[in-house]
C-alpha positions as YAML, in Angstrom:
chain: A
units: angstrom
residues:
- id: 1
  name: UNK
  ca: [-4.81, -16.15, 2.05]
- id: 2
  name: UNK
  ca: [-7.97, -17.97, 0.75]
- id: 3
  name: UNK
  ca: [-9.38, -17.58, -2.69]
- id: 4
  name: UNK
  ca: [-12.82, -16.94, -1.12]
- id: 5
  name: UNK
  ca: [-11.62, -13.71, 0.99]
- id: 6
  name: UNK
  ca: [-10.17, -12.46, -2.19]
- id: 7
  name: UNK
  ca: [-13.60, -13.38, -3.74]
- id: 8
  name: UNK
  ca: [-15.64, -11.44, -0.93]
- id: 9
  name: UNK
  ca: [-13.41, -8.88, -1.26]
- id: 10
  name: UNK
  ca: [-14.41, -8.10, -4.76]
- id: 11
  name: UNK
  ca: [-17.87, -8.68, -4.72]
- id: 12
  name: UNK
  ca: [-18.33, -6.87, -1.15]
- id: 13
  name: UNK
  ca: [-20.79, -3.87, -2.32]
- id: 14
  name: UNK
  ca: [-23.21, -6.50, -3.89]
- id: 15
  name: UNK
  ca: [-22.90, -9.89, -1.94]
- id: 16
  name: UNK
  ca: [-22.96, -10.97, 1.50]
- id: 17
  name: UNK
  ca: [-19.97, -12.84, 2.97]
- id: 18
  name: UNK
  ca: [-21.62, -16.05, 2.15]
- id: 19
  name: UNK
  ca: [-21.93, -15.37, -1.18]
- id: 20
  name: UNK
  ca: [-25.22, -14.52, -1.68]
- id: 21
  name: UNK
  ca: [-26.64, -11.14, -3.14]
- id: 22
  name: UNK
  ca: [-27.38, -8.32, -0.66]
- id: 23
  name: UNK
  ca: [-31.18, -7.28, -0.63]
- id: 24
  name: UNK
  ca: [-29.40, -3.84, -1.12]
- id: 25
  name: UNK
  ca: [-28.11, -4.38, -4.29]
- id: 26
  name: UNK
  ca: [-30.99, -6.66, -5.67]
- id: 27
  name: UNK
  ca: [-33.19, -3.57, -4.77]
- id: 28
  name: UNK
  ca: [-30.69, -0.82, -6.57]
- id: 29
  name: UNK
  ca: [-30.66, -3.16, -9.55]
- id: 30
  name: UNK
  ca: [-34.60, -3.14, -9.77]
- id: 31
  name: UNK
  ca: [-34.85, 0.41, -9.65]
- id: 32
  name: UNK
  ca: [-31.95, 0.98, -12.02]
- id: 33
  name: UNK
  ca: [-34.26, -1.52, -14.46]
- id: 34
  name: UNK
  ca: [-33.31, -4.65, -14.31]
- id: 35
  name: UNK
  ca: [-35.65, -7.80, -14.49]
- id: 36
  name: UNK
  ca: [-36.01, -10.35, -11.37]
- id: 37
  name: UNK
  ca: [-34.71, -12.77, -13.86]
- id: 38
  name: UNK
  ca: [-31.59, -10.82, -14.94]
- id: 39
  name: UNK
  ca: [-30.93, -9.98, -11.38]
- id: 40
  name: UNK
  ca: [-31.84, -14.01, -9.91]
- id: 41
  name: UNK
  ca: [-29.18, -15.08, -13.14]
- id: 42
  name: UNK
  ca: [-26.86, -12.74, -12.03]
- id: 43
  name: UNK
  ca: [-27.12, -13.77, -8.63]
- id: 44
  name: UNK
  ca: [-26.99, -17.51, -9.22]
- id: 45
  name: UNK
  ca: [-23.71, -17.35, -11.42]
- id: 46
  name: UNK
  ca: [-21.80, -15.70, -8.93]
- id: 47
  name: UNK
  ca: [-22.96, -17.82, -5.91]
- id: 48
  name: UNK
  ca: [-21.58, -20.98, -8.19]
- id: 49
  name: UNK
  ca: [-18.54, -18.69, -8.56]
- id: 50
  name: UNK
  ca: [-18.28, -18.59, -4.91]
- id: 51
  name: UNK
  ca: [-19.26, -22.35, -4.27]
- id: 52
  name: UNK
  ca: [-16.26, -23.37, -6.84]
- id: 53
  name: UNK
  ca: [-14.15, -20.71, -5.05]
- id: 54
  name: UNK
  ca: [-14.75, -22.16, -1.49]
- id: 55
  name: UNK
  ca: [-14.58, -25.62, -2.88]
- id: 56
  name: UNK
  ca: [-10.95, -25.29, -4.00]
- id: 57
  name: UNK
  ca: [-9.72, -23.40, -1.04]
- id: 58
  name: UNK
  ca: [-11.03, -26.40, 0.94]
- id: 59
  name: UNK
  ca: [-9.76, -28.89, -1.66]
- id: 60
  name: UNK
  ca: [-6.43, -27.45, -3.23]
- id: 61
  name: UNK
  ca: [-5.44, -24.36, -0.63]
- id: 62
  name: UNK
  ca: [-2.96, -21.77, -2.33]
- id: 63
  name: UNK
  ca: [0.77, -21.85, -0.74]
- id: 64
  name: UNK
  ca: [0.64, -18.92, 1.89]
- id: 65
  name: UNK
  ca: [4.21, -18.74, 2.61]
- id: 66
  name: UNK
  ca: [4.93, -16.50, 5.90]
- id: 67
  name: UNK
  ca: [7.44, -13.69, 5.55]
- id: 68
  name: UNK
  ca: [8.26, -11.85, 8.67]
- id: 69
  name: UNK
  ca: [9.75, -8.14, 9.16]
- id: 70
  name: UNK
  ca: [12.89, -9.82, 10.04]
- id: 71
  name: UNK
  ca: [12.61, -11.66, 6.48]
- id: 72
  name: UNK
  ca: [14.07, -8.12, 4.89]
- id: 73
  name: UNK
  ca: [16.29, -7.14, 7.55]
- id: 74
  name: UNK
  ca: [19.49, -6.81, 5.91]
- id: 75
  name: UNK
  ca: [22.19, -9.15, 7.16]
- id: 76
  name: UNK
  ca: [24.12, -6.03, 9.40]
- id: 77
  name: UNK
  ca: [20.69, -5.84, 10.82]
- id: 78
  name: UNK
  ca: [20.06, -9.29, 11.27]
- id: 79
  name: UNK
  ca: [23.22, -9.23, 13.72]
- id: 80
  name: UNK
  ca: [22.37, -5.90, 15.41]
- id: 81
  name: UNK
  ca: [18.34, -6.91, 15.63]
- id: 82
  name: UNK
  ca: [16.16, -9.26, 16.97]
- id: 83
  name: UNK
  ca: [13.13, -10.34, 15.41]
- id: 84
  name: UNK
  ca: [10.91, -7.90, 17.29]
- id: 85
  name: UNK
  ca: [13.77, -4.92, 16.30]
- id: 86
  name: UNK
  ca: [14.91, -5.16, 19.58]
- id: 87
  name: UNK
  ca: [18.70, -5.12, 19.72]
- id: 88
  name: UNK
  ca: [20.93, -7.85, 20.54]
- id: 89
  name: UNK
  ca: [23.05, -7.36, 23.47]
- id: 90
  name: UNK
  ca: [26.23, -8.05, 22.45]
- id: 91
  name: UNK
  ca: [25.47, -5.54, 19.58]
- id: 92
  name: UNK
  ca: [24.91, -2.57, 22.27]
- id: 93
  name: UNK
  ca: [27.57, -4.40, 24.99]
- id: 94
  name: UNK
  ca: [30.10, -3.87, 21.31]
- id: 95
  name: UNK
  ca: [28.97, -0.27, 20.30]
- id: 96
  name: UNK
  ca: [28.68, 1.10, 24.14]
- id: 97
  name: UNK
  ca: [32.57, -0.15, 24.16]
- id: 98
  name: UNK
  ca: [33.14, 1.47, 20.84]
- id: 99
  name: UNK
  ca: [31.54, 4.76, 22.12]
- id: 100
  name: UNK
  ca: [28.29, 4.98, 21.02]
- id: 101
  name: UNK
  ca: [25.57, 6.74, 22.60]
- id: 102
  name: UNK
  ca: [23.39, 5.01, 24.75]
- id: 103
  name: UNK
  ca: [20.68, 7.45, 23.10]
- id: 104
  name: UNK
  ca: [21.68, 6.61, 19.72]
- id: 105
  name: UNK
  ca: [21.43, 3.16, 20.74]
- id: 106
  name: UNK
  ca: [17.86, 3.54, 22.19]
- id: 107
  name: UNK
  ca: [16.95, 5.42, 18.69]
- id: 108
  name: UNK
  ca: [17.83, 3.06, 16.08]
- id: 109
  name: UNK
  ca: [16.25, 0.23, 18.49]
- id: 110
  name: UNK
  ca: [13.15, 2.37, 18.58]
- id: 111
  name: UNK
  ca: [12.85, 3.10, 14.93]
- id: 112
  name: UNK
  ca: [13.42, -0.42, 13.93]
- id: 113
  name: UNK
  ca: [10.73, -1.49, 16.52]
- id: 114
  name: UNK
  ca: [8.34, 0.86, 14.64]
- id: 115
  name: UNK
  ca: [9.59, -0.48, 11.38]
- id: 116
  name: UNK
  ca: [8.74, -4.16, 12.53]
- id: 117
  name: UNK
  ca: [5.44, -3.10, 13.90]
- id: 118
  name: UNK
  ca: [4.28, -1.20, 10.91]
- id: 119
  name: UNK
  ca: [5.43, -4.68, 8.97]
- id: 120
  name: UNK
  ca: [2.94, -6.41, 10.92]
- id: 121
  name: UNK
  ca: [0.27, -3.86, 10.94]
- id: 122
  name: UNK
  ca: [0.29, -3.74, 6.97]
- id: 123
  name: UNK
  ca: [0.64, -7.40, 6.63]
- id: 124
  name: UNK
  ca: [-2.28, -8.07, 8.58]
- id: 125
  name: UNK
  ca: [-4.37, -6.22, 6.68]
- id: 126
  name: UNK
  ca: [-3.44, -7.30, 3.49]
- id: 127
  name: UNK
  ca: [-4.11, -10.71, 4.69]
- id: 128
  name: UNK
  ca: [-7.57, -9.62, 5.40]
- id: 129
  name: UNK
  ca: [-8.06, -8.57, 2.05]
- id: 130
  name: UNK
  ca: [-6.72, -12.17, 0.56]
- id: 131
  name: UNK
  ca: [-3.11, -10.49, -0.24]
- id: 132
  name: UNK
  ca: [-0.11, -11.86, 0.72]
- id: 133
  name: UNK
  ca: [1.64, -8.94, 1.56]
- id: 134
  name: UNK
  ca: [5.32, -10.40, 2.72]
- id: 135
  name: UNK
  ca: [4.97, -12.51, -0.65]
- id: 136
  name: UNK
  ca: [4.56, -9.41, -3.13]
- id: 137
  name: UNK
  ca: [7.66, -7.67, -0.64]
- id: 138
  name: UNK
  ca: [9.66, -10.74, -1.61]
- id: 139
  name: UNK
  ca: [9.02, -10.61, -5.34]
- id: 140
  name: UNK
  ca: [9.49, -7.42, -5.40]
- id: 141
  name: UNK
  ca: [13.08, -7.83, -3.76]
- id: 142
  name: UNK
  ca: [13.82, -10.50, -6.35]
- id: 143
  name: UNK
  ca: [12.85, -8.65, -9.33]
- id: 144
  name: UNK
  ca: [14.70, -5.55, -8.13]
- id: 145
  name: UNK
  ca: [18.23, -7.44, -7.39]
- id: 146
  name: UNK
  ca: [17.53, -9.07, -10.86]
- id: 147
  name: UNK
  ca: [17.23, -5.94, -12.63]
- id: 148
  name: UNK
  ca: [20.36, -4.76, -10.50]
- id: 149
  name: UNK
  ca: [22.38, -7.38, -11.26]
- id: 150
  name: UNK
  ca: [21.08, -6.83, -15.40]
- id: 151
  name: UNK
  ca: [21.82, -3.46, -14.64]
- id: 152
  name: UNK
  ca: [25.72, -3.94, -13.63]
- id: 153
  name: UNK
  ca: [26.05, -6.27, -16.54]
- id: 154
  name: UNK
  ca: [25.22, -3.62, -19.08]
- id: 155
  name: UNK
  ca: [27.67, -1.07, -17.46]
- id: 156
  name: UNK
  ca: [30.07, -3.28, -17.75]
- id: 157
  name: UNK
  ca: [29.41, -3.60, -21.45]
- id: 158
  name: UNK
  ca: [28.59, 0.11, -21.73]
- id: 159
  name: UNK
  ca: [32.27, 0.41, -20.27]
- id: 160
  name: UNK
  ca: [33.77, -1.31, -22.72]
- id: 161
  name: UNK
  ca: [32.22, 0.63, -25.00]
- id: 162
  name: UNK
  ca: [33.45, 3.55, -24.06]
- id: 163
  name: UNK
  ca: [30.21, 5.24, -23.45]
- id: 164
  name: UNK
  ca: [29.93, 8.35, -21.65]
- id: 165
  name: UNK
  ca: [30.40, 8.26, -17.57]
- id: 166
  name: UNK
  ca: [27.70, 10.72, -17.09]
- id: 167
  name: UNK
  ca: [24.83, 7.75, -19.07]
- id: 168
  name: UNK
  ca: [25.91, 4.88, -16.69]
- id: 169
  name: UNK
  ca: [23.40, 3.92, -14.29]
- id: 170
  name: UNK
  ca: [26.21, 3.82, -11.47]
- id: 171
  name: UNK
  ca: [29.71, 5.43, -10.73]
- id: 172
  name: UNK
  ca: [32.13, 3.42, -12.66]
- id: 173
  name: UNK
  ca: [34.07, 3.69, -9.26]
- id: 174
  name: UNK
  ca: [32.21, 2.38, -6.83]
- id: 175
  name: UNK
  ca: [30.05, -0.17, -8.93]
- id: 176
  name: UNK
  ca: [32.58, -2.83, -8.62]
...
């Protein structure tokens, strides 16, 4: 999202969403102590703050790259699911022919629905907040199947090694 709803974000308690200081919080600061200039300063160095904020977002916007739910589906799901979590109908046409239960059927469709939905729901307010939340999902992912795949690598040195079975971070068995 935009530097300046990160910005607002921040400074919510104190400044309005236009960057200027709440009468609020120039009030608490008087009776906490503080001077008109000290408070006026204050006030002035975050509005430029805010100006240069708004500037760049207008100037040089930040990448906002859009991840949906079906972004992290897994590629099984990807051919049972549709985007929504809906599923495909040659995925219940197959299982109904392979016996599955038209209930069981309904269930995973439901869950996944829910899983999509909460997707968006958290998403959405991230965004509000200035967060990107299918970007940190995504990094998160990547770092995690890094450290997975740094992870297998050192078993596999660990097994040359000869180093106990019960230390390794997966069964020797089923790692490969």
């Amino acid at each position: 999202m935009s530097r300046i709803k990160r910005w607002i974000n921040m400074h919510k308690k104190e400044f309005n969403s236009d960057g200027t200081l709440k009468d609020e919080a120039r009030q608490q600061m008087l009776s906490e102590g503080a001077n008109e200039a000290a408070i006026d300063d204050y006030a002035d160095r975050l509005k430029s703050e805010y100006d240069e904020w708004k500037l760049l977002d207008e100037t040089d916007p930040e990448p906002w790259p859009v991840y949906t739910a079906y972004d992290f589906f897994t590629p099984t799901e990807k051919q049972q699911f549709n985007p929504d979590g809906t599923l495909k109908p040659e995925y219940i046409e197959s299982e109904l022919k392979k016996g599955t239960s038209e209930g069981w059927l309904s269930e995973m469709e439901r869950r996944k629905i829910l899983e999509v939905e909460n997707y968006n729901r958290v998403s959405a307010r991230k965004a509000e907040m200035g967060i990107n939340f299918g970007q940190q999902e995504m990094n998160r992912l990547r770092a995690s199947s890094q450290t997975y795949v740094q992870r297998r690598q050192q078993m596999e040195v660990d097994l040359r090694n000869n180093e106990e079975p019960s230390s390794l971070p997966f069964d020797k068995d089923t790692a490969f």
